[in-house]
Short mmCIF file of C-alpha atoms in Angstrom, two decimals:
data_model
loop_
_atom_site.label_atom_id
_atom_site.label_comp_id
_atom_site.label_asym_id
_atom_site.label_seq_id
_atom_site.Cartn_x
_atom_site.Cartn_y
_atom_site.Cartn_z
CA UNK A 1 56.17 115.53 87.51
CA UNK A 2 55.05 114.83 83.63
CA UNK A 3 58.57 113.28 81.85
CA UNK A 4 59.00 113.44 78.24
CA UNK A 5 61.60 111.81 76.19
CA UNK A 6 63.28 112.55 73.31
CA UNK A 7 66.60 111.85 71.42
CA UNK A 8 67.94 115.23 72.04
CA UNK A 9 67.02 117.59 74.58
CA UNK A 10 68.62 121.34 73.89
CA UNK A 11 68.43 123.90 76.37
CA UNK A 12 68.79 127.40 74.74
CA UNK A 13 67.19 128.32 71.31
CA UNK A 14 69.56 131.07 69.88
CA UNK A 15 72.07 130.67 67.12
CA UNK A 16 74.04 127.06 68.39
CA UNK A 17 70.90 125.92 69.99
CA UNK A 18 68.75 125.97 67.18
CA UNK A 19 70.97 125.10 64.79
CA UNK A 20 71.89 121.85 66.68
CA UNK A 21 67.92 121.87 66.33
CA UNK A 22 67.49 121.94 62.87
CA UNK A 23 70.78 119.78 61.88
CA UNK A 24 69.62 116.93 64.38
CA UNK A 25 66.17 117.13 63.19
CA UNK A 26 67.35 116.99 59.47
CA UNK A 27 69.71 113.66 60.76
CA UNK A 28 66.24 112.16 62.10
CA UNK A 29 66.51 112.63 65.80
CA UNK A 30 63.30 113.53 67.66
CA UNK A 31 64.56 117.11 69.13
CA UNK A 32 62.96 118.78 72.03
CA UNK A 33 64.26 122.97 72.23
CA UNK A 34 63.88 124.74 75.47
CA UNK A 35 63.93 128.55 75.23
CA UNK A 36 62.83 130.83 77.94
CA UNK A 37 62.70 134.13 75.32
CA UNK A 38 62.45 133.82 71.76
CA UNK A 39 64.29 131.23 69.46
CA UNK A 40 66.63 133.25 67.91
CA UNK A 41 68.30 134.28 71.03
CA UNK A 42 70.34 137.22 71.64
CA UNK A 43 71.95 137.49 67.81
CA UNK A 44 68.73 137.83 66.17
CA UNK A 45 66.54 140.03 68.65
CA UNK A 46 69.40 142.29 70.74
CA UNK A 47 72.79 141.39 69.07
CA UNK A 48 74.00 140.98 65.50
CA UNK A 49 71.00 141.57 63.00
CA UNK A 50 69.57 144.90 65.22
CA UNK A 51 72.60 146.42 65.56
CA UNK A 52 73.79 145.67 61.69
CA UNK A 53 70.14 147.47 60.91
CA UNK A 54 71.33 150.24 62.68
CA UNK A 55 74.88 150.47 61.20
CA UNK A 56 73.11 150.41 57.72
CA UNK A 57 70.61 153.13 58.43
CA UNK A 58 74.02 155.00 59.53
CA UNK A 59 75.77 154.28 56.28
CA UNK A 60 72.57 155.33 54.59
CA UNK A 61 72.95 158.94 56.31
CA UNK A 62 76.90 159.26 55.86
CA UNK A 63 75.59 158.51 51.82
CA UNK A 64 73.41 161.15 51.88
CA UNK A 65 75.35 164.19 53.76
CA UNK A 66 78.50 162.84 51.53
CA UNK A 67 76.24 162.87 48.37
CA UNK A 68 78.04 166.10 46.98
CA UNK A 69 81.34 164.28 46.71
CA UNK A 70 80.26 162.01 43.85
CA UNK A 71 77.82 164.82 42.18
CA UNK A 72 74.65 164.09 43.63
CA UNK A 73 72.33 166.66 45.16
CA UNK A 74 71.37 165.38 48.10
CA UNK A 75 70.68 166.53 51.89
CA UNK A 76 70.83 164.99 55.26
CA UNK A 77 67.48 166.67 57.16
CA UNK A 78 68.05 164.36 60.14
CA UNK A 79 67.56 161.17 61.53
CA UNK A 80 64.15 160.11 62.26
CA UNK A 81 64.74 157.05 65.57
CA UNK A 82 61.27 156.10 65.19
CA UNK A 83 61.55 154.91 61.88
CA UNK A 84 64.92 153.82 62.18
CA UNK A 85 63.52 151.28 64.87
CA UNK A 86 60.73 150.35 63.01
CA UNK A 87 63.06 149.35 60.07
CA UNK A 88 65.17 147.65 62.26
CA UNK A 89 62.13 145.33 63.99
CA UNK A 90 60.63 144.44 60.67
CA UNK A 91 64.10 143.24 59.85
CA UNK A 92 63.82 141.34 62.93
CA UNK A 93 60.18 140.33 63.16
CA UNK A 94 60.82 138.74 59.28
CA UNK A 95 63.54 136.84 60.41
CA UNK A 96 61.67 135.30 63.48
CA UNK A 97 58.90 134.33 61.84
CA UNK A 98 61.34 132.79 58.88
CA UNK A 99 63.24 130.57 61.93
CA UNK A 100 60.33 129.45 63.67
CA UNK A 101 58.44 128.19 60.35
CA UNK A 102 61.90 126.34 59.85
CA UNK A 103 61.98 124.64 63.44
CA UNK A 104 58.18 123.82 62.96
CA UNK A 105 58.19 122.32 59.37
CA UNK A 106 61.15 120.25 61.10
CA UNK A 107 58.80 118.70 63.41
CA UNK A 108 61.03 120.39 66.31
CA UNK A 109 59.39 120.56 69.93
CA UNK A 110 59.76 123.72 71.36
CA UNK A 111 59.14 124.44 75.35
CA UNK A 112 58.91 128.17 76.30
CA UNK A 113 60.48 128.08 79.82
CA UNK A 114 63.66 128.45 82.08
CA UNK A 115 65.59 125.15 81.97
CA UNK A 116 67.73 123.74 84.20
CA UNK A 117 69.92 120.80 84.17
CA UNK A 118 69.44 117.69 86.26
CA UNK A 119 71.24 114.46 86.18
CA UNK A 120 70.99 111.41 83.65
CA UNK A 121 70.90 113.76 80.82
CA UNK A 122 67.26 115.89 81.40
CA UNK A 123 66.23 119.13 81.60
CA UNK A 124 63.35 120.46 83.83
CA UNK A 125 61.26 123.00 82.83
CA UNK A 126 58.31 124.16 85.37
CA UNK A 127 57.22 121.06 86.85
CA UNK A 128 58.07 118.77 83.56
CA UNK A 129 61.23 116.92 82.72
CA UNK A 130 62.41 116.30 79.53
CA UNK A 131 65.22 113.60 78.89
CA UNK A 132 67.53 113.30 76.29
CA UNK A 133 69.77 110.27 74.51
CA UNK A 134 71.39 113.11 74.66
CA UNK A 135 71.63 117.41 75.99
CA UNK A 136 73.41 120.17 74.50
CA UNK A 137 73.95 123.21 76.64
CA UNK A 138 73.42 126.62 74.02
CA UNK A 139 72.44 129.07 76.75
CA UNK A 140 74.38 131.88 75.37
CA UNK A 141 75.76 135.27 77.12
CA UNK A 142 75.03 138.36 78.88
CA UNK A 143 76.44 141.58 78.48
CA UNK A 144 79.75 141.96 81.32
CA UNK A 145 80.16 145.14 83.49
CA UNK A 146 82.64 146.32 86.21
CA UNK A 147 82.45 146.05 89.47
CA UNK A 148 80.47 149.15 91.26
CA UNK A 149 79.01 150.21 88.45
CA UNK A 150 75.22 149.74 87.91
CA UNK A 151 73.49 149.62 84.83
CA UNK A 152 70.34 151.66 84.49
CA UNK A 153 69.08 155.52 83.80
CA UNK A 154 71.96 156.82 81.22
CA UNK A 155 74.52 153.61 82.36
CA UNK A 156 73.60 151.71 79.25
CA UNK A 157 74.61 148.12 77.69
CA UNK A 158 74.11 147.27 74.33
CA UNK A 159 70.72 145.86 74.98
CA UNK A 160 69.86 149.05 76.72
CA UNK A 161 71.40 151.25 74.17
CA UNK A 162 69.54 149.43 70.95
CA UNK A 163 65.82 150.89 72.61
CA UNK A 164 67.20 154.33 73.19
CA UNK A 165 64.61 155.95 72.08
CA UNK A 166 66.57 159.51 71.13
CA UNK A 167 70.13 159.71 69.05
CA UNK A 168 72.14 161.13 72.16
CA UNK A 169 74.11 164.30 71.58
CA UNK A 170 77.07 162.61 73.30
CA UNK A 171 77.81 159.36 74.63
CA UNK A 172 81.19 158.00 76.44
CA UNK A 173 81.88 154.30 75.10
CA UNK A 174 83.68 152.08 77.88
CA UNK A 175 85.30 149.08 75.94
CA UNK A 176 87.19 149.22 72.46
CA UNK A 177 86.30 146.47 71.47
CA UNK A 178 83.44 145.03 68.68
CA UNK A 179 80.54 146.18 70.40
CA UNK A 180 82.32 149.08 71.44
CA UNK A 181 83.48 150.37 67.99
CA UNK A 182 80.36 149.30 66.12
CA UNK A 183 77.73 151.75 68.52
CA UNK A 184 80.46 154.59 67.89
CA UNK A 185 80.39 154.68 64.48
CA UNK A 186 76.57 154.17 64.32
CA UNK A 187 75.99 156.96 66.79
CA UNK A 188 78.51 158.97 64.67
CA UNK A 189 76.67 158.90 62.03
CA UNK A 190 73.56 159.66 63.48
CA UNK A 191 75.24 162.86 64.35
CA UNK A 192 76.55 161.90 67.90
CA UNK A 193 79.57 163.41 69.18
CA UNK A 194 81.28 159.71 70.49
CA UNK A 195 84.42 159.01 72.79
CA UNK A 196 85.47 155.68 73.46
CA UNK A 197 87.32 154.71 76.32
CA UNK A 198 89.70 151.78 76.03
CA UNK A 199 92.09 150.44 78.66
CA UNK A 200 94.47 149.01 76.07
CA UNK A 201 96.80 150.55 73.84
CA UNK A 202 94.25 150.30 70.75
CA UNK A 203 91.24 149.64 69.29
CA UNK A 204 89.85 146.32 68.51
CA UNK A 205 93.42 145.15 70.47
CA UNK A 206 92.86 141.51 69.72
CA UNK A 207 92.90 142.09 66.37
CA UNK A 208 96.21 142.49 64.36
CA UNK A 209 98.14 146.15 65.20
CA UNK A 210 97.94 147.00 61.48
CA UNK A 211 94.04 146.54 61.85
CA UNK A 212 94.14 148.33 64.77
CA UNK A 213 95.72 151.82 63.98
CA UNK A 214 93.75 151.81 60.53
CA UNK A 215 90.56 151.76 62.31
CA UNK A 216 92.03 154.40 64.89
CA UNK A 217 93.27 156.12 61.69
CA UNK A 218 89.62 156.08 60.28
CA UNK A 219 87.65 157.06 63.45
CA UNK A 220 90.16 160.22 63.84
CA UNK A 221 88.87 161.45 60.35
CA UNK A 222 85.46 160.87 61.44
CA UNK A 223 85.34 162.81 64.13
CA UNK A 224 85.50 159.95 66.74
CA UNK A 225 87.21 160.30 69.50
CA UNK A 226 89.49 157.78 71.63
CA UNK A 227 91.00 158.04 74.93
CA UNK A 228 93.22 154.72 75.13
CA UNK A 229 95.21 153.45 77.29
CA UNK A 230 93.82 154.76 80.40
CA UNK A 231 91.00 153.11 82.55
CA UNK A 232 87.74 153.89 83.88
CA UNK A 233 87.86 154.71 87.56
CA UNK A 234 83.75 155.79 88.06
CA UNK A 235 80.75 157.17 86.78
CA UNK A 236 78.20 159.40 88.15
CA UNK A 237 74.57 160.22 86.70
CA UNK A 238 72.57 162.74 87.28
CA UNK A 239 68.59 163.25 85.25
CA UNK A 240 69.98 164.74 82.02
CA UNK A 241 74.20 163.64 82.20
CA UNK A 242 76.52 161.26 82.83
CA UNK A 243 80.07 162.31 83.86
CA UNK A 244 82.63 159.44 83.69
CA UNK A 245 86.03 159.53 85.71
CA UNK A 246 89.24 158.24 84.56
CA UNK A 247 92.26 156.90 86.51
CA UNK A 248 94.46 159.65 84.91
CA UNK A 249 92.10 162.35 86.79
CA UNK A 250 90.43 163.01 83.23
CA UNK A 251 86.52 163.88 83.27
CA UNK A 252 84.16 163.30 80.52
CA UNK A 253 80.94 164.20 81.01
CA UNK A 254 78.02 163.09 78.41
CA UNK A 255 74.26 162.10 77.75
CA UNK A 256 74.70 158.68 78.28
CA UNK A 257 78.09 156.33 79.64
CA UNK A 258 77.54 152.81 76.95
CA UNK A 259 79.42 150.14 79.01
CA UNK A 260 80.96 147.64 75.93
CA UNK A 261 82.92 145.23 78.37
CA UNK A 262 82.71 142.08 76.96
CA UNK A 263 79.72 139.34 77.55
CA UNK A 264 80.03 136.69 80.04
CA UNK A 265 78.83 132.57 79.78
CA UNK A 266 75.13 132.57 80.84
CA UNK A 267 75.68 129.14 83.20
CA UNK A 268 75.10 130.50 86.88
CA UNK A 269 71.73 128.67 88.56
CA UNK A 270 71.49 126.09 85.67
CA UNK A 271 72.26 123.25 87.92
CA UNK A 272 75.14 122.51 86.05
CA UNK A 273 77.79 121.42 88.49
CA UNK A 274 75.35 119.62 90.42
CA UNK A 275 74.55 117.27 87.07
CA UNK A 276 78.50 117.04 86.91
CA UNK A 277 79.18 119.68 84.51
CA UNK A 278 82.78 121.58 85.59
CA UNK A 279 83.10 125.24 84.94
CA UNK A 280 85.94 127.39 84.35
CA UNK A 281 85.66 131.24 85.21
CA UNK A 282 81.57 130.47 84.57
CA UNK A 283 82.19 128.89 80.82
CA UNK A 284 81.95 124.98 80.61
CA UNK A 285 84.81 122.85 80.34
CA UNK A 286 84.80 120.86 77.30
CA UNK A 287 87.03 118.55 75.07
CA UNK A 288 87.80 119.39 71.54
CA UNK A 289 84.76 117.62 70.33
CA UNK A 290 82.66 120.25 72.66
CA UNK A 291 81.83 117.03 75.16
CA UNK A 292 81.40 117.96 78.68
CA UNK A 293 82.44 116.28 81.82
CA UNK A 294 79.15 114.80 82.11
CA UNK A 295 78.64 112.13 80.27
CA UNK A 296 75.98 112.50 76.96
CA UNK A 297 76.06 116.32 78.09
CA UNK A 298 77.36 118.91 75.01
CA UNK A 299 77.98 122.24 75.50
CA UNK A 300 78.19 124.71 72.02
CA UNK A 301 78.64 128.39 71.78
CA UNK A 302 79.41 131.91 73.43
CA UNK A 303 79.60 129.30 77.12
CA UNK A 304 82.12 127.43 75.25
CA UNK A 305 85.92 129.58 76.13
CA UNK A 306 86.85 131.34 73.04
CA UNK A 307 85.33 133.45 70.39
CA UNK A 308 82.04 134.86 71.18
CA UNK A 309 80.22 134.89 67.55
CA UNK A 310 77.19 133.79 66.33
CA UNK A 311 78.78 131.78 63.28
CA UNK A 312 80.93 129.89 65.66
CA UNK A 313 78.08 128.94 67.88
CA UNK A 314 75.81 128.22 64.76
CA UNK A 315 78.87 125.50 63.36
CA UNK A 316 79.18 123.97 66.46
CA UNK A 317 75.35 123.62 66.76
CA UNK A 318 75.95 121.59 63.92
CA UNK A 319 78.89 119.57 64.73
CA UNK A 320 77.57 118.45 67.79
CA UNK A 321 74.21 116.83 65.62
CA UNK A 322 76.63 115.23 63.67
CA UNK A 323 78.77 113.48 66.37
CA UNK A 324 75.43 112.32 68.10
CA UNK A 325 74.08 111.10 64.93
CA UNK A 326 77.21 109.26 64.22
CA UNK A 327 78.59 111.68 61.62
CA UNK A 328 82.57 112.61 62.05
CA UNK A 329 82.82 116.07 61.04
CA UNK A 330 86.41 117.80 61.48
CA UNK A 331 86.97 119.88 64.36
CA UNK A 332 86.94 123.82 63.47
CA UNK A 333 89.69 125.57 65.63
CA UNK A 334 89.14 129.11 66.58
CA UNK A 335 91.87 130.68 64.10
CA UNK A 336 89.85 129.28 61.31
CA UNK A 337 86.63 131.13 62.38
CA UNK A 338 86.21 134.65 60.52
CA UNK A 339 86.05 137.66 62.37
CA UNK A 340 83.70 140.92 61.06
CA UNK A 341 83.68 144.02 62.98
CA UNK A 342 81.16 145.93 60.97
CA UNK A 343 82.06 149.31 62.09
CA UNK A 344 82.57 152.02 58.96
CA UNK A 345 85.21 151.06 58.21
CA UNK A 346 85.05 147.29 58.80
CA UNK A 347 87.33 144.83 60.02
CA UNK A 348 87.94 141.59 59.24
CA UNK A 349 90.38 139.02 59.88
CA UNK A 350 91.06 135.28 59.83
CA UNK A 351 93.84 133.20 60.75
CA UNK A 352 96.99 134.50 63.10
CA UNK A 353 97.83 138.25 63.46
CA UNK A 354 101.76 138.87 62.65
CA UNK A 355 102.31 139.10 66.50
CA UNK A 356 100.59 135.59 67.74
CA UNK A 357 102.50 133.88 64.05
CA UNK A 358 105.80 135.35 65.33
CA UNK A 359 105.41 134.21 69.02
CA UNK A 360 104.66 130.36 67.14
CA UNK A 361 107.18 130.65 64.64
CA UNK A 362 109.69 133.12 64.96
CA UNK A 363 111.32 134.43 62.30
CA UNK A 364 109.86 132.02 59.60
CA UNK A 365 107.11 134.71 59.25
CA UNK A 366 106.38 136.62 55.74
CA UNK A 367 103.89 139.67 56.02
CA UNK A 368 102.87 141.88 53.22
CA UNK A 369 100.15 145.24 53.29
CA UNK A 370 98.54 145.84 50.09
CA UNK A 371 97.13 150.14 50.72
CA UNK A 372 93.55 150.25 49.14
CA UNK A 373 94.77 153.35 47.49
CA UNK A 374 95.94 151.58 45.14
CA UNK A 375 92.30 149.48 44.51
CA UNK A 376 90.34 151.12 42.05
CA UNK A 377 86.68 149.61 43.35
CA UNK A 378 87.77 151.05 46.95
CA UNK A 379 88.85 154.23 45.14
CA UNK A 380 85.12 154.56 43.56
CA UNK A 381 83.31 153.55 47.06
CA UNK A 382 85.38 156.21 48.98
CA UNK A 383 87.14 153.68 50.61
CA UNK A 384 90.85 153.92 52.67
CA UNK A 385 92.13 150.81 54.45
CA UNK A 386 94.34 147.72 53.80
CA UNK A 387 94.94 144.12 53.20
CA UNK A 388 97.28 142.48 55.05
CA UNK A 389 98.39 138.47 54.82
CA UNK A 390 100.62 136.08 56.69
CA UNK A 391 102.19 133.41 55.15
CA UNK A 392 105.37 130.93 56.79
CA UNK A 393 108.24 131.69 55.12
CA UNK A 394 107.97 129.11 51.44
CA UNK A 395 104.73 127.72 53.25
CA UNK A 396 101.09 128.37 53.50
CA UNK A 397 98.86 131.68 54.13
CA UNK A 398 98.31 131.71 58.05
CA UNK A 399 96.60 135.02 58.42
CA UNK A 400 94.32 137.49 56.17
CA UNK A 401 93.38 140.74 57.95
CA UNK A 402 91.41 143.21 56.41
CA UNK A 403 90.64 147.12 57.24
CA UNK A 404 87.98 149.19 55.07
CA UNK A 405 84.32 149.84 53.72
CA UNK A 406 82.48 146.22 52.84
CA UNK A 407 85.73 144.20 53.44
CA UNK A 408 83.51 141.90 55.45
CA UNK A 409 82.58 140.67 52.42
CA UNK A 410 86.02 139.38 51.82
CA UNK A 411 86.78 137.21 54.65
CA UNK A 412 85.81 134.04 53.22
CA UNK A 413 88.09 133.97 50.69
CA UNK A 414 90.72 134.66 53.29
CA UNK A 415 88.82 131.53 55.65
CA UNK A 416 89.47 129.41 52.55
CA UNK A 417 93.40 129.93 52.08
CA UNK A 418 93.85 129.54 56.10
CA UNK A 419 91.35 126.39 56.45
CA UNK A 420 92.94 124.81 52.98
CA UNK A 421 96.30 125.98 54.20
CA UNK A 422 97.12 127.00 50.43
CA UNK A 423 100.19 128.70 49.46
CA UNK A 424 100.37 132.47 47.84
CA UNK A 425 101.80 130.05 44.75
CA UNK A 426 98.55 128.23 44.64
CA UNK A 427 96.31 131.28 44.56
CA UNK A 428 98.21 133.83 42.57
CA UNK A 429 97.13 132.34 38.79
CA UNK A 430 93.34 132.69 39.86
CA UNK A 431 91.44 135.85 38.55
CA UNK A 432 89.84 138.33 40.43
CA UNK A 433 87.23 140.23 38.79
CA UNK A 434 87.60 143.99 38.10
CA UNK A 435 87.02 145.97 39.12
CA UNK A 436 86.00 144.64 42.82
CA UNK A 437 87.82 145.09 46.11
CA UNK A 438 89.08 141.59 46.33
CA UNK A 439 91.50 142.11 43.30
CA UNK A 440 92.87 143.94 46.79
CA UNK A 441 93.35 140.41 47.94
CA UNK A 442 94.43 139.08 44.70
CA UNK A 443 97.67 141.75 44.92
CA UNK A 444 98.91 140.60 48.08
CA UNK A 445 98.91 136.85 47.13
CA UNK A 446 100.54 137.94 44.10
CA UNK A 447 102.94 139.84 46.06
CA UNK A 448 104.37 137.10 48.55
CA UNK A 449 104.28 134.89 45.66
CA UNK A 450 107.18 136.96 43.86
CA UNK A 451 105.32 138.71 41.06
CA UNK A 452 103.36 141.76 42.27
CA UNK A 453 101.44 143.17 39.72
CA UNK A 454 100.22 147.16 40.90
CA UNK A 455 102.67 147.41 43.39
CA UNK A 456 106.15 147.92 43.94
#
């Protein structure tokens, strides 16, 4: 067996992976990258930047059938998939070839292969080793489904469901959630007629409630329809339908059943636990510093417990360089991270919902909900939806949640007064521009700092 050494040795090449990569590279460690697909990983080729290709080319056809409303002559004559998937892999294939010119100017080393951990910090790949000063675990997730039910034929996942090569008549979405929301309203405005099926109360339910019956508020107008509330019970396929039972004895019978679940930790056969790694429920135990139990072993990303998003696993890429290269760089809790769900409308939220603040805090809890009726930049784009912030009573912002067209946008402004933990006080003499959508933003701060300006 051939053994090759190298400062850092990083199994997994998608968004934490690579970025570790790139930051340790930059810091001057000699960095060996194992990836067994493409670097990039599941955000780039099956996850974020596909499916955000496809929401566009959606808001693109809602533009164009809506075209009247604004005095335009305009018509929809359909949605051509072919194309739509061709703009969506030249988005992609750019993109790739952008990220591995990047790791190769770095002077990265890059092993195409299935890795797996063995002890005194190495990975093997085939029948080479390749040992690190240190490893960092990035191996990223897979998309979850329920027990009994098999994925294949119409029984889609999102990986499945971003090749269809048709725009279904109807599909049945199981799971509320992100992945969930954002296929229905693509699909919707390819013309689909969408259900989702969600076992909570609501939409997006981790999200704050306001958020939550906005969006459920916005997918009603649409056309979208939501059973909540009630769980799936089973799902049979036959060559041209899918009919999916519900525990309340409800049938719903469609082209194809997406199953939006959630995504589990990719660490099963890795040879983790034998190299002294300790899992959790499949993710790997870690301290705050994202140090496993094994000693010079890091673990960064959607295997990490917490949020599942490709920004988080992309900063902690980068923290974890840092703290092998010396570097102290301040740990980012999970209630700082942003959150986009980039449905139409979008979602968007940083910080505490009112719920989780009043659990902490009790009653030292201010909210206030600024309508974007009352926005005239929203008014222009068509826009309904709201701005909502959470502040301690005479202390700092601990929340910004956001509902509406392009409010994604947005979020880092709100990531700014949570992370800085800056007072409505401090933020209400700054100018927004105007017209824009974050004068929306501008009102509420000016609102729970005693002196709202459009509203009452």
């Amino acid at each position: 067996m051939a053994e090759h050494v190298a400062d850092v040795v990083i199994l997994g090449g998608g968004s934490g992976g690579y970025a570790a990569a790139l930051r340790a590279a930059e810091l001057g460690k000699s960095v060996v990258l194992v990836e067994k697909d493409k670097l990039g990983g599941t955000c780039l080729h099956r996850g974020c930047v596909p499916t955000k290709a496809l929401l566009h080319a959606g808001e693109v056809a809602d533009s164009a059938r809506h075209a009247g409303t604004v005095g335009v002559r305009a018509t929809l004559d359909g949605v051509d998939i072919d194309a739509v998937r061709a703009y969506r892999e030249a988005i992609v294939a750019k993109k790739f070839k952008g990220l591995e010119g990047l790791i190769a100017t770095r002077g990265i080393t890059v092993v195409a292969g299935s890795g797996r951990l063995t002890a005194d910090r190495a990975v093997q790949v085939g029948d080479d080793l390749y040992r690190g000063g240190d490893v960092i675990l990035a191996t990223g997730s897979y998309s979850r489904t329920l027990p009994g039910l098999e994925i294949g034929g119409r029984i889609l996942t999102s990986e499945q469901a971003l090749e269809l090569g048709e725009i279904p008549a109807s599909v049945v979405i199981l799971g509320g959630g992100v992945i969930g929301v954002e296929f229905a309203s693509v699909w919707r405005s390819f013309g689909a007629e969408v259900t989702i099926v969600e076992a909570l109360d609501h939409l997006v339910p981790t999200e704050d409630i306001a958020l939550s019956k906005a969006l459920e508020r916005a997918f009603r107008k649409r056309g979208i329809a939501s059973r909540l509330g009630v769980r799936f019970s089973g799902a049979v396929q036959s060559e041209d339908a899918v009919t999916v039972s519900l525990e309340d004895g409800t049938q719903l019978e469609a082209d194809y059943l997406l199953v939006a679940v959630g995504r589990g930790p990719v660490t099963e056969s890795l040879g983790l636990e034998d190299a002294g790694v300790t899992l959790d429920r499949g993710f790997v135990v870690v301290d705050a510093e994202l140090r496993t139990t094994a000693p010079g072993v890091w673990a960064v990303g959607d295997i990490v417990p917490g949020l599942q998003l490709a920004h988080r696993g992309f900063q902690q890429g980068i923290a974890v360089a840092e703290r092998i290269a010396g570097l102290t760089p301040p740990v980012v809790p999970d209630t700082q991270v942003p959150r986009v769900t980039y449905s139409s409308p979008e979602v968007a939220s940083v910080g505490l919902s009112e719920a989780a603040a009043r659990a902490a805090h009790g009653d030292a809890v201010v909210t206030y909900e600024y309508n974007l009726a009352g926005n005239a930049r929203s008014e222009i784009l068509g826009t309904a939806g709201i701005v909502k912030v959470v502040r301690l009573a005479d202390g700092p912002i601990i929340g910004v949640h956001l509902a509406g067209e392009r409010v994604g946008e947005l979020i880092t402004e709100g990531q700014l007064a949570v992370g800085w933990e800056a007072h409505p006080e401090d933020i209400a003499p700054f100018v927004h521009a105007h017209p824009t959508q974050s004068e929306a933003l501008g009102e509420a701060f000016l609102a729970l700092a005693g002196k709202p300006l459009h509203s009452l």
